[in-house]
Amino acid sequence: MAKYSKGAQKKVKRAMHEKKTGTLKSGRSGKTVKSRKQAIATGLSEARKSGAKVPKKKSASKGGRKSSRGRKKG
């Protein structure tokens, strides 16, 4: 079964097209989007808002980096 709905695919396709023409702007700052990944993220975000079928965002892992607290340098 498809992960993304047709509506979501259309939103991403439109965002990619706008990126290529240089008219896609980022959210808060309003700067022109230059990276491909950012264009895809914008398209998926718009698709989520419109109610299209899109998988959940990947959340950051909480285990991240190991802290060196309590360790002595030797």
Coordinates of N, CA and C in Angstrom, one line a residue:
M1 N 0.8 -1.2 0.0 CA 0.0 0.0 0.0 C 0.9 1.3 0.0
A2 N 0.4 2.3 -0.7 CA 1.2 3.5 -0.8 C 1.4 4.2 0.5
K3 N 2.6 4.8 0.7 CA 2.8 5.6 1.9 C 2.2 6.9 1.8
Y4 N 2.3 7.5 0.7 CA 1.8 8.9 0.4 C 0.6 8.9 -0.5
S5 N -0.4 9.7 -0.2 CA -1.6 9.8 -1.1 C -1.2 10.6 -2.3
K6 N -2.1 10.6 -3.3 CA -1.9 11.3 -4.5 C -1.9 12.8 -4.3
G7 N -2.7 13.3 -3.3 CA -2.8 14.7 -2.9 C -1.4 15.2 -2.4
A8 N -0.8 14.3 -1.6 CA 0.5 14.6 -1.0 C 1.6 14.7 -2.1
Q9 N 1.5 13.8 -3.1 CA 2.4 13.7 -4.2 C 2.3 15.0 -5.0
K10 N 1.1 15.5 -5.2 CA 0.9 16.7 -6.0 C 1.5 17.9 -5.3
K11 N 1.3 18.0 -4.0 CA 1.8 19.1 -3.2 C 3.3 19.2 -3.3
V12 N 4.0 18.0 -3.2 CA 5.4 17.9 -3.2 C 5.9 18.3 -4.6
K13 N 5.2 17.8 -5.6 CA 5.6 18.1 -7.0 C 5.5 19.6 -7.3
R14 N 4.4 20.2 -6.8 CA 4.3 21.7 -7.0 C 5.4 22.4 -6.2
A15 N 5.7 22.0 -5.0 CA 6.8 22.7 -4.3 C 8.1 22.5 -5.0
M16 N 8.4 21.4 -5.6 CA 9.6 21.2 -6.3 C 9.7 22.1 -7.5
H17 N 8.6 22.2 -8.2 CA 8.5 23.0 -9.4 C 8.8 24.5 -9.0
E18 N 8.1 24.9 -7.9 CA 8.3 26.3 -7.4 C 9.8 26.5 -7.0
K19 N 10.4 25.5 -6.4 CA 11.8 25.6 -6.1 C 12.7 25.8 -7.3
K20 N 12.4 25.1 -8.4 CA 13.2 25.2 -9.6 C 13.0 26.5 -10.2
T21 N 11.8 27.1 -10.2 CA 11.6 28.4 -10.8 C 12.1 29.5 -9.9
G22 N 12.4 29.2 -8.6 CA 12.9 30.2 -7.6 C 11.8 31.0 -6.9
T23 N 10.6 30.5 -6.9 CA 9.5 31.2 -6.3 C 9.0 30.6 -5.0
L24 N 9.6 29.5 -4.5 CA 9.2 28.9 -3.3 C 9.9 29.6 -2.1
K25 N 9.1 30.0 -1.2 CA 9.7 30.8 0.0 C 9.5 29.9 1.2
S26 N 10.5 30.1 2.2 CA 10.4 29.4 3.4 C 9.4 30.1 4.4
G27 N 9.0 29.3 5.4 CA 7.9 29.8 6.3 C 8.1 31.1 6.9
R28 N 8.8 31.2 8.0 CA 8.9 32.5 8.7 C 9.7 33.6 8.1
S29 N 10.9 33.2 7.6 CA 11.8 34.3 7.1 C 11.4 34.8 5.8
G30 N 10.7 33.9 5.0 CA 10.3 34.3 3.6 C 11.4 34.3 2.6
K31 N 12.6 33.7 3.0 CA 13.7 33.6 2.1 C 13.4 32.5 1.0
T32 N 14.1 32.6 -0.1 CA 13.9 31.6 -1.2 C 14.6 30.3 -0.8
V33 N 13.8 29.2 -1.0 CA 14.3 27.9 -0.7 C 15.3 27.5 -1.7
K34 N 16.5 27.0 -1.2 CA 17.5 26.6 -2.2 C 17.8 25.1 -2.2
S35 N 17.5 24.4 -1.1 CA 17.8 23.0 -1.0 C 16.6 22.1 -1.4
R36 N 16.9 21.0 -2.0 CA 15.9 20.0 -2.4 C 15.1 19.5 -1.2
K37 N 15.8 19.1 -0.2 CA 15.2 18.6 1.0 C 14.2 19.5 1.6
Q38 N 14.6 20.8 1.7 CA 13.7 21.8 2.2 C 12.4 22.0 1.4
A39 N 12.5 21.8 0.1 CA 11.3 21.9 -0.8 C 10.4 20.7 -0.5
I40 N 11.0 19.5 -0.4 CA 10.2 18.4 -0.1 C 9.5 18.5 1.2
A41 N 10.2 19.0 2.3 CA 9.6 19.2 3.6 C 8.5 20.2 3.6
T42 N 8.6 21.2 2.8 CA 7.5 22.2 2.6 C 6.3 21.6 2.0
G43 N 6.5 20.8 0.9 CA 5.4 20.1 0.3 C 4.7 19.2 1.2
L44 N 5.4 18.4 2.0 CA 4.8 17.4 2.9 C 4.1 18.1 4.0
S45 N 4.6 19.2 4.5 CA 4.0 20.0 5.5 C 2.6 20.6 5.1
E46 N 2.6 21.1 3.9 CA 1.3 21.6 3.3 C 0.3 20.5 3.1
A47 N 0.8 19.3 2.7 CA 0.0 18.1 2.5 C -0.7 17.7 3.8
R48 N 0.2 17.7 4.9 CA -0.4 17.4 6.2 C -1.5 18.3 6.7
K49 N -1.3 19.6 6.4 CA -2.2 20.6 6.8 C -3.6 20.4 6.0
S50 N -3.5 20.0 4.8 CA -4.7 19.8 4.0 C -5.4 18.5 4.3
G51 N -4.7 17.6 5.1 CA -5.4 16.4 5.5 C -5.0 15.2 4.6
A52 N -4.0 15.3 3.8 CA -3.6 14.2 2.9 C -2.9 13.1 3.7
K53 N -2.8 11.9 3.2 CA -2.2 10.8 3.9 C -0.7 10.9 3.8
V54 N 0.0 11.2 4.9 CA 1.4 11.4 4.9 C 1.9 10.7 6.2
P55 N 2.9 9.9 6.2 CA 3.5 9.3 7.5 C 3.9 10.4 8.5
K56 N 3.9 10.0 9.7 CA 4.3 10.9 10.8 C 5.7 11.4 10.6
K57 N 6.0 12.6 11.2 CA 7.4 13.1 11.1 C 8.3 12.2 12.0
K58 N 9.6 12.1 11.5 CA 10.5 11.3 12.4 C 10.9 12.2 13.5
S59 N 10.8 11.8 14.7 CA 11.2 12.6 15.9 C 12.7 12.4 16.2
A60 N 13.3 13.4 16.8 CA 14.7 13.3 17.2 C 14.8 12.2 18.3
S61 N 15.9 11.5 18.2 CA 16.2 10.5 19.3 C 16.5 11.2 20.6
K62 N 16.1 10.7 21.7 CA 16.3 11.3 23.0 C 17.7 10.8 23.5
G63 N 18.2 9.7 23.0 CA 19.5 9.2 23.5 C 20.7 9.9 23.0
G64 N 20.6 10.6 22.0 CA 21.6 11.4 21.3 C 23.0 11.2 21.7
R65 N 23.7 12.2 22.2 CA 25.1 12.1 22.5 C 25.3 11.6 24.0
K66 N 26.3 10.9 24.2 CA 26.6 10.5 25.6 C 27.3 11.6 26.3
S67 N 26.8 11.9 27.5 CA 27.5 13.0 28.2 C 28.7 12.5 28.9
S68 N 29.7 13.4 29.2 CA 30.9 13.1 29.8 C 30.9 13.5 31.3
R69 N 29.7 13.8 31.8 CA 29.6 14.2 33.2 C 30.0 13.1 34.1
G70 N 30.8 13.5 35.1 CA 31.3 12.5 36.1 C 32.5 11.7 35.7
R71 N 32.9 11.9 34.4 CA 34.1 11.1 34.0 C 35.4 12.0 34.1
K72 N 36.4 11.3 34.5 CA 37.7 12.0 34.6 C 38.6 11.8 33.4
K73 N 39.2 12.9 33.0 CA 40.1 12.7 31.8 C 41.4 12.1 32.3
G74 N 41.9 11.1 31.6 CA 43.0 10.4 32.0 C 44.1 10.5 31.2

